[in-house]
Tab-separated table of C-alpha atoms in Angstrom:
chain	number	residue	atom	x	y	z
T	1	UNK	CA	-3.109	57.581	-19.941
T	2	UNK	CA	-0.497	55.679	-22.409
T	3	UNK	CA	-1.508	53.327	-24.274
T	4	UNK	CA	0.424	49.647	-22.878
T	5	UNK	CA	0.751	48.481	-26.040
T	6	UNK	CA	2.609	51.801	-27.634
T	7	UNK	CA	5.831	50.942	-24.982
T	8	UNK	CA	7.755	48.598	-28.135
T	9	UNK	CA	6.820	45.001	-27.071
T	10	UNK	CA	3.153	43.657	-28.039
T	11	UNK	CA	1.211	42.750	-24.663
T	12	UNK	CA	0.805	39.088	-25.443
T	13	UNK	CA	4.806	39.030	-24.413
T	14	UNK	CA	4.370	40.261	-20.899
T	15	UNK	CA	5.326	37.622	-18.720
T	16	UNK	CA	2.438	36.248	-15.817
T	17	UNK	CA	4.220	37.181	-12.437
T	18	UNK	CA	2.168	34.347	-10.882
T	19	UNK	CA	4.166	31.859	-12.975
T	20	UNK	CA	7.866	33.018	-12.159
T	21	UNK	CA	10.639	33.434	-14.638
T	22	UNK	CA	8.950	30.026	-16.806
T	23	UNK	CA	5.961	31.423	-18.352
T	24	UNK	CA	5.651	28.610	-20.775
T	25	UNK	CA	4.258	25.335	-19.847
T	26	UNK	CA	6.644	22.108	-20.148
T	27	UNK	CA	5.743	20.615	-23.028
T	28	UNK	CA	3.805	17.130	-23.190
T	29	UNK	CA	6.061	14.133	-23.656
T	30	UNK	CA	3.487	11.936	-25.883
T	31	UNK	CA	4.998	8.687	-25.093
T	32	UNK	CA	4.229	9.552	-21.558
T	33	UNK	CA	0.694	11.276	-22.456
T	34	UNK	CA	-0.505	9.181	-24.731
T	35	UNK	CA	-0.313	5.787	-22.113
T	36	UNK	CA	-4.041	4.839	-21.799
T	37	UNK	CA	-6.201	1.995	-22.240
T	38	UNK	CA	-10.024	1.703	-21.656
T	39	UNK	CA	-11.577	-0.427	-18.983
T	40	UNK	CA	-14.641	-2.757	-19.974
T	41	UNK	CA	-14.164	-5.832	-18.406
T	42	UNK	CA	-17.404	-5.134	-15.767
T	43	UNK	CA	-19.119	-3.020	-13.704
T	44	UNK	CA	-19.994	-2.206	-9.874
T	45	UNK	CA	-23.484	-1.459	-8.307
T	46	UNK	CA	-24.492	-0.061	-4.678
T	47	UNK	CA	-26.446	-3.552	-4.829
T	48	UNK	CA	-23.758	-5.738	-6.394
T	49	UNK	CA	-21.704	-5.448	-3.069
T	50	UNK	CA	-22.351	-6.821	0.773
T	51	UNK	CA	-22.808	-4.676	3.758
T	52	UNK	CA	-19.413	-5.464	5.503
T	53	UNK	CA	-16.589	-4.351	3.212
T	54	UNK	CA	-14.301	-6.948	4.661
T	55	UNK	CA	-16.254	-9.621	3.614
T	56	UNK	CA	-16.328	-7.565	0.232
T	57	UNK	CA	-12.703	-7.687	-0.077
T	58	UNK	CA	-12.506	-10.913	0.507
T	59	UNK	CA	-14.954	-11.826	-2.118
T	60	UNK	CA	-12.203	-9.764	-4.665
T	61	UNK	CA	-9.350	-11.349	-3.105
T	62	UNK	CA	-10.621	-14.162	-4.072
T	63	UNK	CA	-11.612	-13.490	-7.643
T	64	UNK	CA	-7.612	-11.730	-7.812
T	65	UNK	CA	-6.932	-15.217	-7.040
T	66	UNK	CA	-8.927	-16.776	-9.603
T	67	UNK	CA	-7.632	-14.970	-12.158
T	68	UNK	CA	-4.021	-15.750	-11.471
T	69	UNK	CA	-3.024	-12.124	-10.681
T	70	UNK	CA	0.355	-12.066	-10.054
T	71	UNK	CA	1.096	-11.468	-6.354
T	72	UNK	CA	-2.492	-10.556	-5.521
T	73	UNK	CA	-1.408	-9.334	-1.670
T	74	UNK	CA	0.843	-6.699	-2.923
T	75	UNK	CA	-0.340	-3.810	-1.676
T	76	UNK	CA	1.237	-0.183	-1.599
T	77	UNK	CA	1.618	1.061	2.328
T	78	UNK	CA	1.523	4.877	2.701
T	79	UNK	CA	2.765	6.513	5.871
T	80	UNK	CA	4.310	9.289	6.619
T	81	UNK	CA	6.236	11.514	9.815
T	82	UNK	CA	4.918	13.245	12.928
T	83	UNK	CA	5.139	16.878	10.818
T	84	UNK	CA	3.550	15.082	7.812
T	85	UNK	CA	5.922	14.155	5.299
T	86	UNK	CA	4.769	10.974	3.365
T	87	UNK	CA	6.444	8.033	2.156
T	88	UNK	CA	5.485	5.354	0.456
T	89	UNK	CA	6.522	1.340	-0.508
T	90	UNK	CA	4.625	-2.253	-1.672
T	91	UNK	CA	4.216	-4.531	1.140
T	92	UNK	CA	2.708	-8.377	1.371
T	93	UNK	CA	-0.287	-7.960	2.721
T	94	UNK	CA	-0.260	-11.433	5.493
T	95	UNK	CA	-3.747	-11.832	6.911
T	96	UNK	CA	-6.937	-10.064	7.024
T	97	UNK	CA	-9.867	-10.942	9.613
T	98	UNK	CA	-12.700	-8.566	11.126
T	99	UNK	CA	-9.976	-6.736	13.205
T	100	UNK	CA	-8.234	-5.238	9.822
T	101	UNK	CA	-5.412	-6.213	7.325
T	102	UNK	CA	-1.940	-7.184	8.710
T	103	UNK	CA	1.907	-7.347	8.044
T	104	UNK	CA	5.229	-7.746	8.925
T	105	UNK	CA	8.733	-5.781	9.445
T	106	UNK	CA	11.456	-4.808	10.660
T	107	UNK	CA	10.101	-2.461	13.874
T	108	UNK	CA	13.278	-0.034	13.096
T	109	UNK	CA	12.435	0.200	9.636
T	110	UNK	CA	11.370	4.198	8.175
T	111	UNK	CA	7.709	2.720	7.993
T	112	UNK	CA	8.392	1.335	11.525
T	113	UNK	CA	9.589	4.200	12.801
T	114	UNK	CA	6.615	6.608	10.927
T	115	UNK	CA	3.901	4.669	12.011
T	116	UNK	CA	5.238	4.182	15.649
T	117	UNK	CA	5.438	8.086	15.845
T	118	UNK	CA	1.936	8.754	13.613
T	119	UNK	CA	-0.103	5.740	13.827
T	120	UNK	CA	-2.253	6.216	10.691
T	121	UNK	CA	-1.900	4.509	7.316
T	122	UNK	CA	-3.190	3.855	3.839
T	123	UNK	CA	-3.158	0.895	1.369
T	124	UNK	CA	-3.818	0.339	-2.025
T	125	UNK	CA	-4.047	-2.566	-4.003
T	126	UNK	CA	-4.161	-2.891	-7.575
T	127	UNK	CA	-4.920	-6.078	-9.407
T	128	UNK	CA	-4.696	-4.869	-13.687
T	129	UNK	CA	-5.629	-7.662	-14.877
T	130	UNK	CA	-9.443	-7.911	-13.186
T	131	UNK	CA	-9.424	-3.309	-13.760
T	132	UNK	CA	-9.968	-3.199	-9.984
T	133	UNK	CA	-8.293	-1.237	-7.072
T	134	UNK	CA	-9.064	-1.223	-3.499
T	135	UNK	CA	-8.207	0.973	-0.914
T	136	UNK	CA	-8.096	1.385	2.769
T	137	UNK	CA	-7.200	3.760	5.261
T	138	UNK	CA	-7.508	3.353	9.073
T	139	UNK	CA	-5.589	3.257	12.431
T	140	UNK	CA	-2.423	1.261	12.913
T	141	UNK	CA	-1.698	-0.888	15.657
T	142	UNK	CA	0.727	-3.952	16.369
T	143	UNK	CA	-0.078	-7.274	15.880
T	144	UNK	CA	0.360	-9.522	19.065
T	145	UNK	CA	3.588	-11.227	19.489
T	146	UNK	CA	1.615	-14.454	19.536
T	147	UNK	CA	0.252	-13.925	16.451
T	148	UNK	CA	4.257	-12.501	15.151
T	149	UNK	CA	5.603	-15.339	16.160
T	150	UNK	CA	2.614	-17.695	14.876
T	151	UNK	CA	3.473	-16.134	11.401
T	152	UNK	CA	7.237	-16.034	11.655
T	153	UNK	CA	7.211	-19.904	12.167
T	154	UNK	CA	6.093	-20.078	8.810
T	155	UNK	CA	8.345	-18.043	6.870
T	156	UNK	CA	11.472	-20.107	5.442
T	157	UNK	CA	14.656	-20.531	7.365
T	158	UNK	CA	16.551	-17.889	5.178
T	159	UNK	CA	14.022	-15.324	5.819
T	160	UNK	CA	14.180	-15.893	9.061
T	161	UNK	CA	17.994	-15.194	9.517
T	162	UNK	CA	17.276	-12.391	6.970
T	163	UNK	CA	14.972	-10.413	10.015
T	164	UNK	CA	18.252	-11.059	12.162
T	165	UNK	CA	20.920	-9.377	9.976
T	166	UNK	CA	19.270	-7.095	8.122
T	167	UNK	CA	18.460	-3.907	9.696
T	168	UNK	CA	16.268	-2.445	7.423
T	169	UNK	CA	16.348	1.039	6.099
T	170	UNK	CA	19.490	1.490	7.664
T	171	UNK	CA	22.589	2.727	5.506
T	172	UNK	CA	24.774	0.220	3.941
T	173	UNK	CA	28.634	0.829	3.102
T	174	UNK	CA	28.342	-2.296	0.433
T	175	UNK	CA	26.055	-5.431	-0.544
T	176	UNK	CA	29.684	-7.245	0.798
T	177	UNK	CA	29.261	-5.743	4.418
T	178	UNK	CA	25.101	-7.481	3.888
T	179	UNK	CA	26.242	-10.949	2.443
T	180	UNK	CA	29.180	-11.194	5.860
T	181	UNK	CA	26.334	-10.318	8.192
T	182	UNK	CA	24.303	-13.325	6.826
T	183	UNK	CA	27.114	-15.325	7.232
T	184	UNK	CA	27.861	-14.821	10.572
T	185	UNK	CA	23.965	-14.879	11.287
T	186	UNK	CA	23.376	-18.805	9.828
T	187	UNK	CA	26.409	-19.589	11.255
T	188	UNK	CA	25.486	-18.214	14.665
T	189	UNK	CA	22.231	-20.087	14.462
T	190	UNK	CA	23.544	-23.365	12.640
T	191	UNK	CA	22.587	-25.602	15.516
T	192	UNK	CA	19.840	-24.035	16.170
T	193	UNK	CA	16.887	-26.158	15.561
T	194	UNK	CA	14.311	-22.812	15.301
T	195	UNK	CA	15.921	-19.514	14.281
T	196	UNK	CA	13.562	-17.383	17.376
T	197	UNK	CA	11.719	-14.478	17.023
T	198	UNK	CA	13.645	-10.956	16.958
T	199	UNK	CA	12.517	-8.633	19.270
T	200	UNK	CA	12.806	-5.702	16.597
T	201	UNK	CA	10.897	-7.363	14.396
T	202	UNK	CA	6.417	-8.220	14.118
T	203	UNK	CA	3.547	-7.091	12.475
T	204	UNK	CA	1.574	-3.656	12.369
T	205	UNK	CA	-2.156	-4.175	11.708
T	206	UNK	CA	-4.700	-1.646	9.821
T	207	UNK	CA	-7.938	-1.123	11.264
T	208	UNK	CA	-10.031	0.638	8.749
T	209	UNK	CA	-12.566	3.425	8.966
T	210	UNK	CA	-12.666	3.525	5.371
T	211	UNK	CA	-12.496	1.277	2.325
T	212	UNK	CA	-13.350	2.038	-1.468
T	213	UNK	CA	-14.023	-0.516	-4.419
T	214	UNK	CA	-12.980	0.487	-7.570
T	215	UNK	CA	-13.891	-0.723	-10.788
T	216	UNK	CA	-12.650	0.598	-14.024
T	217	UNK	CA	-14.878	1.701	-16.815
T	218	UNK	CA	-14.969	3.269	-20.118
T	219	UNK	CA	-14.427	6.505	-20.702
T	220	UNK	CA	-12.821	7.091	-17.212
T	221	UNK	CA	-16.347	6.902	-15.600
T	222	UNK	CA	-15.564	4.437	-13.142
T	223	UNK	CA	-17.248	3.102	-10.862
T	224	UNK	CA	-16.117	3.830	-7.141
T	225	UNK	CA	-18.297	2.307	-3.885
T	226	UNK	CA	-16.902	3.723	-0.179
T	227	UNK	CA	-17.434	2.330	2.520
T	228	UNK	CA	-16.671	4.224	6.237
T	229	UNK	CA	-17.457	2.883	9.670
T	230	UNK	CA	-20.469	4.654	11.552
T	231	UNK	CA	-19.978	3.306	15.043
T	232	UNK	CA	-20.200	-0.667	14.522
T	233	UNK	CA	-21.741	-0.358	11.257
T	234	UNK	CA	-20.848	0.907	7.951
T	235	UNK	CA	-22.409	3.200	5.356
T	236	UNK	CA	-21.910	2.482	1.684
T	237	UNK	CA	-21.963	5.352	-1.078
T	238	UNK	CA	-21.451	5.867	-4.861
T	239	UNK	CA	-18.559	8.516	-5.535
T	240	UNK	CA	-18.047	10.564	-8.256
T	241	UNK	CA	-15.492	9.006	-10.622
């Protein structure tokens, strides 16, 4: 049998079919790699959290608050298509109650249309300055037109005429064709004492089955608690950072 090596090229230079015709890792870009920061601001205990998570979240909400994070209802809203394929965006998160965590769009926008056709979702938010995430997925459902409209009363006027001309995620020819649709839209509704509700356009509520609190900690051994509904309760776990 010949000897592998004997054939004029030294073994080391025979090329891994499992990695194609780029054998050779991309190299590290260390202003990229080298991004990290260590988390010690606190820590997170099975016993240092309550037995309904929404009451948990609440309790960081409120702390987010405290602390002046900057738009502490930003959340990022995951969906994604009948076959699968995900998308993601940040959303205001606009209420939160027993029933799950709500808010509003356009119903013909890509998340509209994605969760209408797959009805499942996840959230994340992220408040830096307090080294804390949260996340959430669950069920989607729509809010109530009551409760659309209840929260549509309070957005200002321009937003308002904003859910009338915009039809979101839809293709644009030019931000000129956008700034004559508001035009004609306050001046169709210039009398108008109340600009109504669109019928394209509510809320979408999610209605966990599962909720984690994350708190950051040195040496990336964080500490995670998960919470997932058992029927009408919830069990509570430590996971693995």
């Amino acid at each position: 049998m010949s000897d592998p090596t004997a054939r004029g090229a030294d073994a080391s230079d025979a090329v891994d079919p499992t990695l194609g015709s780029h054998p050779q890792p991309a190299p590290v870009d260390p202003v990229i790699a080298d991004l990290r920061r260590s988390y010690a601001r606190a820590s997170l205990d099975e016993r240092d959290v309550v037995t309904d998570p929404i009451a948990q979240f609440r309790h960081w909400f409120q702390d987010a608050l405290d602390a002046q994070v900057l738009e502490p209802n930003a959340m990022t809203l995951a969906t994604a298509t009948a076959d699968g394929v995900p998308s993601a965006r940040v959303v205001l998160l606009k209420g939160v109650d027993a029933r799950g965590f709500a808010f509003y769009t356009d119903y013909r926008s890509r998340k509209g249309a994605e969760l209408e056709a797959n009805p499942r979702a996840a959230l994340v938010f992220w408040w830096a300055e307090l080294e804390r995430q949260v996340r959430v997925t669950g069920h989607v459902e729509r809010v109530s037109r009551d409760e659309s409209l209840a929260y549509y009363r309070t957005r200002p006027r321009g937003s308002q005429l904003g859910a009338w001309t915009s039809r979101q995620s839809s293709v644009l020819p030019d931000r000129a064709m956008l700034e004559r649709s508001i035009a004609e839209t306050t001046q169709r509704f210039a009398t108008a004492e109340e600009v109504p509700l669109p019928e394209h356009w509510g809320g979408f509520r999610i209605v966990p089955d599962a909720l984690e609190f994350w708190q950051g900690r040195e040496s990336r051994l964080h500490d995670r608690i998960a919470y997932r509904r058992d029927g009408d309760t919830w069990s509570i776990a430590r996971l693995s950072p």
